[in-house]
Coordinates of C-alpha atoms and ligand atoms in Angstrom, one line a residue:
Chain E
X189 CA 85.1 -6.4 -0.3
X190 CA 86.6 -3.2 0.9
X191 CA 87.2 -0.3 -1.5
X192 CA 88.9 2.9 -0.4
X193 CA 89.4 5.8 -2.9
X194 CA 90.9 9.1 -1.8
X195 CA 89.7 8.6 1.8
X196 CA 90.4 11.6 4.0
X197 CA 89.7 12.1 7.7
X198 CA 90.3 15.2 9.8
X199 CA 90.1 15.7 13.5
X200 CA 89.6 19.5 13.8
X201 CA 92.5 20.9 11.9
X202 CA 94.6 17.8 12.0
X203 CA 94.3 15.7 8.9
X204 CA 94.9 12.1 9.9
X205 CA 94.1 10.3 6.7
X206 CA 95.3 12.1 3.6
X207 CA 93.8 10.2 0.7
X208 CA 93.9 6.5 1.2
X209 CA 93.4 4.2 -1.8
X210 CA 93.2 0.5 -1.0
X211 CA 91.3 -2.5 -2.0
X212 CA 90.7 -5.8 -0.2
X213 CA 89.1 -8.6 -2.2
X214 CA 86.9 -11.3 -0.7
X215 CA 88.8 -13.9 1.2
X216 CA 92.0 -11.8 1.3
X217 CA 94.0 -10.9 4.3
X218 CA 95.6 -7.4 4.4
X219 CA 98.2 -6.6 7.0
X220 CA 98.8 -2.9 7.8
X221 CA 101.8 -1.6 9.5
X222 CA 103.3 1.7 10.2
X223 CA 104.5 3.9 13.0
X224 CA 102.3 5.0 15.9
X225 CA 100.0 7.9 14.9
X226 CA 100.1 7.1 11.2
X227 CA 96.3 6.7 11.0
X228 CA 96.0 2.9 11.0
X229 CA 93.4 2.7 13.8
X230 CA 91.5 5.6 12.3
X231 CA 91.3 3.9 8.9
X232 CA 89.9 0.7 10.5
X233 CA 87.4 2.7 12.5
X234 CA 86.3 4.5 9.3
X235 CA 85.5 1.1 7.7
X236 CA 82.7 0.4 10.2
X237 CA 81.8 4.0 10.5
X238 CA 82.9 4.5 14.1
X239 CA 84.5 7.6 12.5
X240 CA 83.0 9.4 9.5
X241 CA 85.2 10.3 6.6
X242 CA 85.5 13.8 5.3
X243 CA 86.3 13.1 1.7
X244 CA 86.7 10.2 -0.8
X245 CA 84.6 7.0 -1.1
X246 CA 84.7 4.0 1.2
X247 CA 82.6 1.0 0.5
X248 CA 82.2 -2.5 2.0
X249 CA 80.8 -5.2 -0.2
X250 CA 79.8 -2.7 -2.8
X251 CA 77.8 -0.4 -0.4
X252 CA 79.0 2.9 0.8
X253 CA 79.9 3.1 4.5
X254 CA 77.6 5.4 6.4
X255 CA 75.9 6.9 3.3
X256 CA 73.5 6.2 0.5
X257 CA 74.1 7.7 -2.9
X258 CA 71.1 8.7 -5.0
X259 CA 70.8 11.1 -7.8
X260 CA 74.3 12.3 -7.4
X261 CA 73.7 13.2 -3.7
X262 CA 74.9 11.6 -0.5
X263 CA 72.4 10.8 2.2
X264 CA 73.5 10.0 5.7
X265 CA 72.3 6.6 6.9
X266 CA 70.0 6.3 9.9
X267 CA 71.6 5.0 13.1
X268 CA 69.7 1.7 12.6
X269 CA 71.1 1.1 9.2
X270 CA 74.6 2.0 10.4
X271 CA 74.2 -0.5 13.2
X272 CA 72.9 -3.2 10.8
X273 CA 76.0 -2.7 8.6
X274 CA 78.4 -2.7 11.6
X275 CA 76.9 -6.1 12.6
X276 CA 78.3 -7.5 9.4
X277 CA 81.8 -6.4 10.3
X278 CA 83.7 -7.9 13.2
X279 CA 86.2 -5.8 15.1
X280 CA 88.9 -6.8 17.5
X281 CA 90.6 -4.2 19.7
X282 CA 94.1 -3.8 21.1
X283 CA 92.6 -3.7 24.6
X284 CA 90.0 -6.4 24.1
X285 CA 87.1 -4.3 25.3
X286 CA 85.3 -7.3 26.7
X287 CA 82.2 -6.5 28.7
X288 CA 83.4 -7.1 32.2
X289 CA 80.0 -7.6 33.8
X290 CA 79.3 -10.6 31.7
X291 CA 80.8 -14.1 31.5
X292 CA 82.8 -15.2 28.5
X293 CA 79.7 -17.0 27.1
X294 CA 77.4 -14.0 27.7
X295 CA 80.0 -11.7 25.9
X296 CA 79.7 -14.0 22.9
X297 CA 76.0 -14.6 23.0
X298 CA 74.9 -11.0 23.6
X299 CA 75.0 -9.4 20.2
X300 CA 73.3 -12.4 18.4
X301 CA 70.4 -12.2 20.8
X302 CA 70.0 -8.4 20.7
X303 CA 70.9 -7.7 17.1
X304 CA 70.1 -10.9 15.2
X305 CA 67.1 -11.7 17.5
X306 CA 68.4 -15.2 17.9
X307 CA 66.8 -17.3 20.6
X308 CA 68.8 -17.2 23.9
X309 CA 69.4 -21.0 23.8
X310 CA 70.4 -21.0 20.2
X311 CA 72.8 -18.0 20.8
X312 CA 74.3 -19.7 23.8
X313 CA 74.7 -23.0 21.9
X314 CA 76.6 -21.2 19.1
X315 CA 78.6 -19.2 21.7
X316 CA 79.8 -22.5 23.3
X317 CA 80.8 -23.8 19.8
X318 CA 82.7 -20.6 19.1
X319 CA 84.5 -20.5 22.4
X320 CA 85.4 -24.2 21.9
X321 CA 86.8 -23.2 18.5
X322 CA 89.1 -20.6 20.0
X323 CA 90.2 -23.2 22.6
X324 CA 88.2 -21.8 25.6
X325 CA 85.5 -24.4 25.9
X326 CA 86.3 -24.6 29.6
X327 CA 86.0 -20.9 30.3
X328 CA 82.4 -20.4 29.4
X329 CA 81.3 -19.0 32.7
X330 CA 84.4 -17.2 33.6
X331 CA 84.3 -13.4 33.9
X332 CA 86.9 -11.5 31.8
X333 CA 88.8 -10.3 34.9
X334 CA 89.8 -13.9 35.6
X335 CA 91.1 -14.5 32.1
X336 CA 94.7 -14.0 30.8
X337 CA 95.3 -11.4 28.1
X338 CA 95.5 -14.1 25.4
X339 CA 92.3 -15.7 26.6
X340 CA 90.5 -12.3 26.7
X341 CA 91.5 -11.6 23.1
X342 CA 90.3 -15.0 22.0
X343 CA 87.0 -14.4 23.7
X344 CA 86.9 -11.1 21.8
X345 CA 87.5 -12.8 18.5
X346 CA 84.7 -15.4 19.3
X347 CA 82.4 -12.5 20.2
X348 CA 83.1 -10.8 16.8
X349 CA 82.7 -14.2 15.0
X350 CA 79.3 -14.8 16.7
X351 CA 77.8 -12.2 14.4
X352 CA 79.0 -14.2 11.4
X353 CA 80.8 -11.2 9.9
X354 CA 81.8 -11.0 6.3
X355 CA 84.8 -9.0 7.2
X356 CA 87.1 -8.9 10.3
X357 CA 89.1 -5.9 11.4
X358 CA 91.9 -6.4 13.9
X359 CA 93.6 -3.4 15.5
X360 CA 96.9 -4.5 16.9
X361 CA 95.3 -7.6 18.5
X362 CA 98.5 -8.8 20.1
X363 CA 100.2 -5.5 21.1
X364 CA 98.9 -5.6 24.7
X365 CA 99.9 -9.2 25.3
X366 CA 102.8 -10.8 27.0
X367 CA 105.1 -12.3 24.4
X368 CA 104.3 -15.9 25.3
X369 CA 100.6 -15.3 24.8
X370 CA 100.9 -13.8 21.3
X371 CA 101.1 -17.2 19.7
X372 CA 97.7 -18.5 20.8
X373 CA 95.9 -15.4 19.4
X374 CA 97.8 -15.5 16.1
X375 CA 97.0 -19.2 15.8
X376 CA 93.3 -18.4 16.0
X377 CA 93.7 -15.7 13.4
X378 CA 95.7 -18.0 11.1
X379 CA 92.8 -20.5 11.4
X380 CA 90.3 -17.8 10.3
X381 CA 92.4 -16.8 7.4
X382 CA 92.6 -20.5 6.3
X383 CA 88.8 -20.7 6.4
X384 CA 88.6 -17.9 3.9
X385 CA 87.7 -14.9 6.2
X386 CA 88.4 -11.5 4.7
X387 CA 90.6 -9.7 7.2
X388 CA 92.3 -6.4 7.7
X389 CA 94.9 -6.7 10.4
X390 CA 97.0 -3.9 11.9
X391 CA 100.0 -5.7 13.3
X392 CA 103.7 -5.6 13.8
X393 CA 104.0 -9.3 13.9
X394 CA 106.1 -9.6 10.7
X395 CA 106.2 -13.4 10.7
X396 CA 102.4 -13.5 10.8
X397 CA 102.1 -11.0 8.0
X398 CA 104.6 -12.8 5.8
X399 CA 102.9 -16.1 6.3
X400 CA 99.2 -15.1 6.2
X401 CA 98.8 -11.8 4.4
X402 CA 98.0 -11.5 0.7
X403 CA 98.8 -7.9 0.8
X404 CA 101.0 -5.8 3.1
X405 CA 100.5 -2.1 3.5
X406 CA 102.9 0.3 5.0
X407 CA 101.3 3.6 6.2
X408 CA 103.0 6.7 7.5
X409 CA 101.7 10.2 8.2
X410 CA 98.2 9.4 6.9
X411 CA 99.3 8.1 3.5
X412 CA 99.9 4.6 2.1
X413 CA 103.6 4.6 1.4
X414 CA 103.9 1.2 0.0
X415 CA 101.7 -1.7 -0.8
X416 CA 102.2 -5.1 -2.3
X417 CA 102.7 -8.8 -1.5
X418 CA 104.3 -9.2 1.9
X419 CA 107.3 -10.9 0.3
X420 CA 108.2 -7.6 -1.4
X421 CA 107.0 -5.0 1.0
X422 CA 108.5 -6.6 4.1
X423 CA 111.5 -8.3 2.5
X424 CA 112.6 -5.8 -0.1
X425 CA 110.9 -2.5 0.6
X426 CA 111.3 0.1 -2.2
X427 CA 110.8 3.1 0.1
X428 CA 113.3 4.5 2.5
X429 CA 110.6 5.1 5.2
X430 CA 109.5 1.5 5.0
X431 CA 113.0 0.3 5.4
X432 CA 113.7 2.5 8.3
X433 CA 110.5 1.4 10.1
X434 CA 111.1 -2.3 9.5
X435 CA 114.6 -2.1 10.8
X436 CA 113.2 -0.7 14.1
X437 CA 110.5 -3.4 14.4
X438 CA 112.8 -6.3 13.8
Chain Q
X268 CA 111.4 -18.7 48.5
X269 CA 115.0 -19.8 48.5
X270 CA 115.8 -21.9 51.5
X271 CA 119.2 -23.4 50.4
X272 CA 121.4 -20.6 51.9
X273 CA 119.7 -20.7 55.2
X274 CA 120.7 -24.1 56.3
X275 CA 122.8 -22.8 59.2
X276 CA 119.7 -21.2 60.7
X277 CA 118.7 -24.6 61.9
X278 CA 116.0 -27.2 61.7
X279 CA 113.1 -24.9 62.7
X280 CA 112.8 -23.2 59.4
X281 CA 110.0 -25.4 58.0
X282 CA 107.8 -24.9 61.1
X283 CA 105.1 -22.2 61.1
X284 CA 106.4 -18.9 62.6
X285 CA 105.4 -18.2 66.1
X286 CA 106.8 -14.8 66.9
X287 CA 106.0 -12.7 69.9
X288 CA 103.9 -9.8 68.5
X289 CA 104.9 -6.2 69.0
X290 CA 103.3 -4.8 72.2
X291 CA 101.0 -1.9 71.5
X292 CA 99.9 -0.5 74.9
X293 CA 98.5 2.6 73.2
X294 CA 95.7 0.5 71.6
X295 CA 94.7 -0.9 75.0
X296 CA 94.6 2.5 76.5
X297 CA 92.5 3.9 73.7
X298 CA 90.1 1.0 73.8
X299 CA 89.6 1.3 77.6
X300 CA 89.0 5.0 77.3
X301 CA 86.4 4.6 74.6
X302 CA 84.6 1.8 76.5
X303 CA 84.5 3.8 79.7
X304 CA 83.0 6.8 77.8
X305 CA 80.4 4.6 76.0
X306 CA 79.5 2.8 79.2
X307 CA 79.0 6.0 81.2
X308 CA 76.8 7.5 78.4
X309 CA 74.6 4.4 78.4
X310 CA 74.4 4.4 82.2
X311 CA 73.4 8.0 82.3
X312 CA 70.8 7.5 79.7
X313 CA 69.3 4.5 81.4
X314 CA 69.5 6.0 84.9
X315 CA 68.1 9.4 83.9
X316 CA 64.4 9.3 84.7
X317 CA 63.8 12.1 82.1
X318 CA 64.2 9.7 79.2
X319 CA 61.2 7.8 80.5
X320 CA 62.1 4.5 78.9
X321 CA 58.9 2.8 79.9
X322 CA 57.0 5.3 77.7
X323 CA 59.4 4.6 74.8
X324 CA 58.3 1.0 75.0
X325 CA 54.7 2.0 74.8
X326 CA 55.1 4.4 71.9
X327 CA 57.3 2.1 69.8
X328 CA 54.3 0.2 68.4
X329 CA 51.7 2.8 69.0
X330 CA 49.2 2.9 66.1
X331 CA 50.0 6.5 65.3
X332 CA 53.7 5.9 65.2
X333 CA 53.5 2.8 63.0
X334 CA 51.2 4.7 60.7
X335 CA 53.9 7.4 60.5
X336 CA 56.5 4.7 59.7
X337 CA 54.4 3.4 56.8
X338 CA 53.9 6.9 55.4
X339 CA 57.6 7.6 55.8
X340 CA 58.5 4.4 53.9
X341 CA 56.0 5.2 51.2
X342 CA 57.3 8.8 50.8
X343 CA 60.9 7.6 50.7
X344 CA 60.4 4.8 48.2
X345 CA 58.1 6.8 45.8
X346 CA 60.3 9.9 46.0
X347 CA 63.4 7.9 45.3
X348 CA 61.8 6.1 42.4
X349 CA 60.9 9.4 40.9
X350 CA 64.3 10.8 41.7
X351 CA 66.1 7.9 40.1
X352 CA 64.0 7.8 37.0
X353 CA 64.4 11.5 36.6
X354 CA 68.1 11.3 37.4
X355 CA 68.7 8.8 34.6
X356 CA 66.7 10.9 32.2
X357 CA 68.5 14.1 33.1
X358 CA 71.9 12.4 33.0
X359 CA 71.2 11.1 29.5
X360 CA 69.9 14.5 28.4
X361 CA 73.1 16.0 29.7
X362 CA 75.0 13.9 27.3
X363 CA 72.7 14.6 24.4
X364 CA 74.2 16.0 21.2
X365 CA 71.1 18.3 21.0
X366 CA 72.1 21.6 22.7
X367 CA 68.5 22.5 23.7
X368 CA 68.0 19.2 25.5
X369 CA 71.4 19.5 27.2
X370 CA 70.7 23.0 28.3
X371 CA 67.3 22.1 29.7
X372 CA 68.8 19.4 31.8
X373 CA 71.5 21.7 33.1
X374 CA 68.9 24.4 34.0
X375 CA 66.8 21.9 35.9
X376 CA 69.7 20.7 37.9
X377 CA 70.8 24.2 38.6
X378 CA 67.4 25.2 39.8
X379 CA 66.5 22.3 42.0
X380 CA 70.0 21.9 43.5
X381 CA 70.2 25.6 44.1
X382 CA 67.1 26.1 46.2
X383 CA 66.4 24.5 49.6
X384 CA 64.1 21.5 49.5
X385 CA 62.1 23.0 52.3
X386 CA 61.3 26.0 50.1
X387 CA 60.4 23.7 47.3
X388 CA 58.1 21.7 49.6
X389 CA 56.3 24.9 50.7
X390 CA 56.0 25.9 47.1
X391 CA 54.3 22.6 46.2
X392 CA 52.0 23.0 49.2
X393 CA 50.8 26.4 47.8
X394 CA 50.6 25.1 44.2
X395 CA 46.8 25.2 44.4
X396 CA 46.9 28.9 45.1
X397 CA 49.1 29.5 42.1
X398 CA 47.3 27.4 39.5
X399 CA 43.7 26.7 40.2
X400 CA 43.4 24.0 37.5
X401 CA 45.9 21.6 35.9
X402 CA 45.5 20.5 32.3
X403 CA 47.7 18.0 30.6
X404 CA 47.5 18.0 26.8
X405 CA 49.1 19.5 23.7
X406 CA 50.0 23.1 24.5
X407 CA 48.9 26.2 22.7
X408 CA 45.4 25.1 22.0
X409 CA 45.8 21.4 21.3
X410 CA 43.6 18.6 22.7
X411 CA 43.4 18.3 26.4
X412 CA 44.1 14.8 27.9
X413 CA 43.5 15.5 31.6
X414 CA 41.9 18.3 33.4
X415 CA 41.5 18.6 37.1
X416 CA 41.5 21.1 39.9
X417 CA 44.9 21.5 41.5
X418 CA 43.6 20.7 45.0
X419 CA 42.2 17.3 44.0
X420 CA 45.2 16.4 41.9
X421 CA 47.9 17.7 44.2
X422 CA 46.9 16.4 47.6
X423 CA 49.3 17.0 50.4
X424 CA 50.8 13.6 49.9
X425 CA 51.3 14.2 46.2
X426 CA 52.7 17.6 46.9
X427 CA 55.2 16.0 49.2
X428 CA 56.1 13.3 46.7
X429 CA 56.5 15.9 44.0
X430 CA 58.6 18.2 46.1
X431 CA 60.9 15.4 47.3
X432 CA 61.1 13.5 44.0
X433 CA 61.8 16.5 41.8
X434 CA 64.5 17.7 44.1
X435 CA 66.0 14.3 44.3
X436 CA 66.1 14.0 40.5
X437 CA 68.6 16.8 40.4
X438 CA 70.9 15.1 42.8
X439 CA 70.5 11.7 41.2
X440 CA 71.2 13.2 37.8
X441 CA 74.7 14.0 38.9
X442 CA 75.1 10.6 40.6
X443 CA 74.0 8.8 37.4
X444 CA 76.2 11.1 35.2
X445 CA 79.2 10.2 37.3
X446 CA 78.4 6.6 36.7
X447 CA 78.0 7.0 33.0
X448 CA 81.3 8.8 32.5
X449 CA 83.1 6.2 34.6
X450 CA 82.5 3.5 31.9
X451 CA 85.4 3.2 29.5
X452 CA 84.7 4.5 26.0
X453 CA 86.0 1.2 24.6
X454 CA 82.9 -0.4 25.9
X455 CA 80.6 1.8 23.9
X456 CA 82.8 1.3 20.9
X457 CA 82.8 -2.5 21.2
X458 CA 79.1 -2.5 21.5
X459 CA 78.6 -0.3 18.5
X460 CA 81.0 -2.4 16.5
X461 CA 78.9 -5.4 17.2
X462 CA 75.8 -3.6 15.8
X463 CA 74.1 -2.7 19.0
X464 CA 71.9 0.4 18.8
X465 CA 72.7 3.4 21.0
X466 CA 69.7 2.5 23.2
X467 CA 70.9 -1.2 23.6
X468 CA 74.4 0.0 24.3
X469 CA 73.1 2.2 27.1
X470 CA 70.8 -0.4 28.6
X471 CA 73.0 -3.6 28.3
X472 CA 76.5 -2.3 28.4
X473 CA 76.9 1.2 29.9
X474 CA 74.3 1.4 32.6
X475 CA 75.0 -2.1 34.2
X476 CA 78.6 -1.1 34.6
X477 CA 77.8 2.4 35.7
X478 CA 75.7 0.8 38.5
X479 CA 78.8 0.0 40.4
X480 CA 79.6 3.7 40.7
X481 CA 75.9 4.8 41.0
X482 CA 74.8 2.5 43.9
X483 CA 76.9 3.7 46.9
X484 CA 75.9 7.3 46.5
X485 CA 72.3 6.3 45.7
X486 CA 72.3 4.4 49.0
X487 CA 73.5 7.6 50.6
X488 CA 70.7 9.5 48.9
X489 CA 68.1 7.1 50.0
X490 CA 69.2 7.2 53.6
X491 CA 69.2 11.0 53.3
X492 CA 65.7 10.9 51.8
X493 CA 64.4 8.8 54.6
X494 CA 65.2 11.6 57.0
X495 CA 64.4 14.5 54.6
X496 CA 60.8 13.2 54.5
X497 CA 60.4 14.7 58.0
X498 CA 60.6 18.2 56.2
X499 CA 57.2 17.6 54.7
X500 CA 55.8 19.3 57.8
X501 CA 56.3 22.3 55.5
X502 CA 53.2 21.2 53.6
X503 CA 51.1 20.1 56.4
X504 CA 48.6 17.3 56.3
X505 CA 51.1 14.5 55.6
X506 CA 51.5 12.4 58.8
X507 CA 54.8 10.7 58.3
X508 CA 56.9 9.5 61.3
X509 CA 58.1 12.8 62.5
X510 CA 54.8 14.6 62.1
X511 CA 53.0 11.9 64.0
X512 CA 55.6 12.1 66.8
X513 CA 55.3 15.9 66.9
X514 CA 51.5 15.6 67.1
X515 CA 51.8 13.2 70.1
X516 CA 54.2 15.4 72.1
X517 CA 52.3 18.5 71.1
X518 CA 49.4 17.1 73.1
X519 CA 51.4 15.6 76.0
X520 CA 54.1 18.3 76.3
X521 CA 56.5 15.4 76.8
X522 CA 58.8 15.2 73.8
X523 CA 61.7 13.1 75.0
X524 CA 60.3 9.6 74.9
X525 CA 58.6 10.3 71.5
X526 CA 61.8 11.6 70.0
X527 CA 63.7 8.6 71.2
X528 CA 61.0 6.3 69.7
X529 CA 61.1 8.2 66.4
X530 CA 64.9 7.9 66.3
X531 CA 64.8 4.2 67.0
X532 CA 62.5 3.8 64.0
X533 CA 64.7 5.9 61.7
X534 CA 67.7 3.8 62.8
X535 CA 65.8 0.6 62.1
X536 CA 64.7 1.8 58.7
X537 CA 68.3 2.9 57.9
X538 CA 69.5 -0.6 58.9
X539 CA 67.2 -2.2 56.4
X540 CA 68.6 0.1 53.7
X541 CA 72.1 -1.0 54.6
X542 CA 71.2 -4.6 54.0
X543 CA 69.4 -3.8 50.7
X544 CA 72.5 -1.9 49.5
X545 CA 74.7 -4.8 50.4
X546 CA 72.8 -7.1 48.2
X547 CA 72.4 -4.7 45.3
X548 CA 76.1 -3.9 45.3
X549 CA 76.9 -7.6 45.3
X550 CA 74.6 -8.0 42.3
X551 CA 76.4 -5.4 40.2
X552 CA 79.9 -6.2 41.4
X553 CA 80.0 -9.4 39.4
X554 CA 83.0 -9.5 37.1
X555 CA 84.8 -6.6 38.7
X556 CA 86.8 -8.3 41.4
X557 CA 89.5 -10.9 41.4
X558 CA 89.6 -11.3 45.1
X559 CA 88.8 -14.6 46.7
X560 CA 85.8 -13.1 48.4
X561 CA 84.6 -11.5 45.1
X562 CA 84.8 -14.9 43.4
X563 CA 83.1 -16.6 46.2
X564 CA 80.3 -14.0 46.0
X565 CA 80.0 -14.4 42.3
X566 CA 79.9 -18.2 42.6
X567 CA 77.2 -18.3 45.3
X568 CA 75.3 -15.8 43.2
X569 CA 75.7 -17.9 40.1
X570 CA 74.4 -20.9 42.0
X571 CA 71.5 -19.1 43.5
X572 CA 70.4 -17.9 40.0
X573 CA 70.5 -21.5 38.8
X574 CA 73.7 -21.2 36.7
X575 CA 75.0 -24.7 36.5
X576 CA 78.7 -23.9 36.2
X577 CA 79.2 -21.3 39.0
X578 CA 81.9 -18.8 38.3
X579 CA 84.0 -21.5 36.7
X580 CA 87.6 -22.3 37.3
X581 CA 89.9 -19.4 37.8
Ligands
LIG240 N1 89.2 11.2 18.3 C1 90.3 11.8 18.0 N2 90.4 13.2 18.1 C2 91.5 13.8 17.7 N3 92.6 13.2 17.2 C3 92.6 11.9 17.1 C4 91.5 11.1 17.4 N4 91.7 9.8 17.2 C5 93.0 9.8 16.7 N5 93.6 11.0 16.6 C6 94.9 11.4 16.1 O1 95.0 10.8 14.8 C7 96.3 10.4 14.6 C8 96.3 8.9 14.1 O2 95.8 8.1 15.1 P1 95.6 6.6 15.0 O3 94.8 6.3 13.8 O4 95.2 6.0 16.3 O5 97.1 6.1 14.6 P2 97.7 4.6 14.7 O6 96.6 3.6 15.0 O7 98.4 4.4 13.4 O8 98.7 4.7 15.8 C9 97.1 10.6 15.9 O9 97.8 11.8 15.7 C10 96.0 10.8 16.9 O10 96.4 11.6 17.9
LIG241 MG1 96.4 2.4 16.7

């Protein structure tokens, strides 16, 4: 589903991704962890072309991200095509980024009406279903400001799911939450994984990673230090850097 | 609240507190001084024969004055509409990745903010002398879509509208830009991640949120515009409120009652704008306040727009 080969990303002179090789297969869950500034968010943002990569190849579902290859040349995609591809990838942010001027239901129903041209009633019906699925059936008409962090993040997940994505990206979805609210968000994500959603999750919730992930990836300084089944990477890391990091997280 | 340790204080602790408030004699003194000053000002205005209040009453609904009021309203509304439209366009151009577009916007704002509106109005009044004819079409020899003599196209009224509207555009551009940059980048990012196009993101996500920041200074601009319309005397031939008034007292040599009448009308129109601003702010304030009043506002609004659930439980 996601193939990264030698992906590099620079901001000015600062090289943030220094050749990332990773693969996520359909239905798999990959958990990424690593110290702050190691490039995890940047990598996720590259996958839906919020950032453009400087070198390497990155593809989702067999198609290059942001480019088209023909006759040995790369052609930049038009904004519309980029938008169409982004619509197939759900993204959940650390700080929720809900639209504050819309109710929970409008947050969820907006993109299907605008992007998928779904009828307003149909979009709202599906929005209600999705909010019920994340346990917020009673918060349809509540504005984000009146929701708790955990509720906000669940609305954000429902909003992403409303586009029926084939891949979900989570960037530290529980890092901004009070400890007692983390569980409700992880429960929703666990349910998604069980339903076969392909997911890349940046998280430091080791319990979640151990239980749900098919692959764990440890990143540091813009490179993948270690990757493998979570049982190995998290329980018996081979690299000193991984070990040092995990001892701090625990 | 822990009550257990206070049992010695006595039985009164569950009653509502009725304390003697701190005395603030200074407040009373200040209030009395202000009231006395205001009362004497009113008394002097009413008693002074020179104000000629009976004439004010006559002028208030005089046909010439009410005609001036209508023209003033028209000028204000049309010039603000042009100003706001232009302001949005210029603000978006300012953020364009295209350097030529960005630079053009900057130059426009620099020019129109940097010269007095009075000068600009005079300029538009003389436009016919500068350009005899106006053609709209593809430049440098392309087809012509519209061709007319300047004097028919740019009547005094249109010159006033152009002068006020183009000038306002420069100010509104900065107002709108302040609004746009006040919206968190995460909003754009979330919208893009959902597959919204840049145009949809602007219209549905960024602008509605920017409105909160844009509206108060726009209200300010509108009130300012209401009074700036009186400067169109620079062009001549546009009889808005102030010009009509000036024409009256030019003939009677008795300006005071006319000026009072005109002021009353400007105040009345400004009051209407206050009310309009209140409702517009309420419309765009939804979702931004946690306060009881904000929720109440949101709920009444949801009810009045036919939303069956109101703002929902909080
Ligand atoms: N838009 C940007 N411009 C410049 N530097 C950036 C930008 N975004 C991220 N960076 C830098 O890239 C590095 C990696 O950031 P990030 O991917 O957010 O790390 P992580 O998510 O692992 O904490 C950091 O040093 C950060 O300062
Ligand atoms: Mg990050």
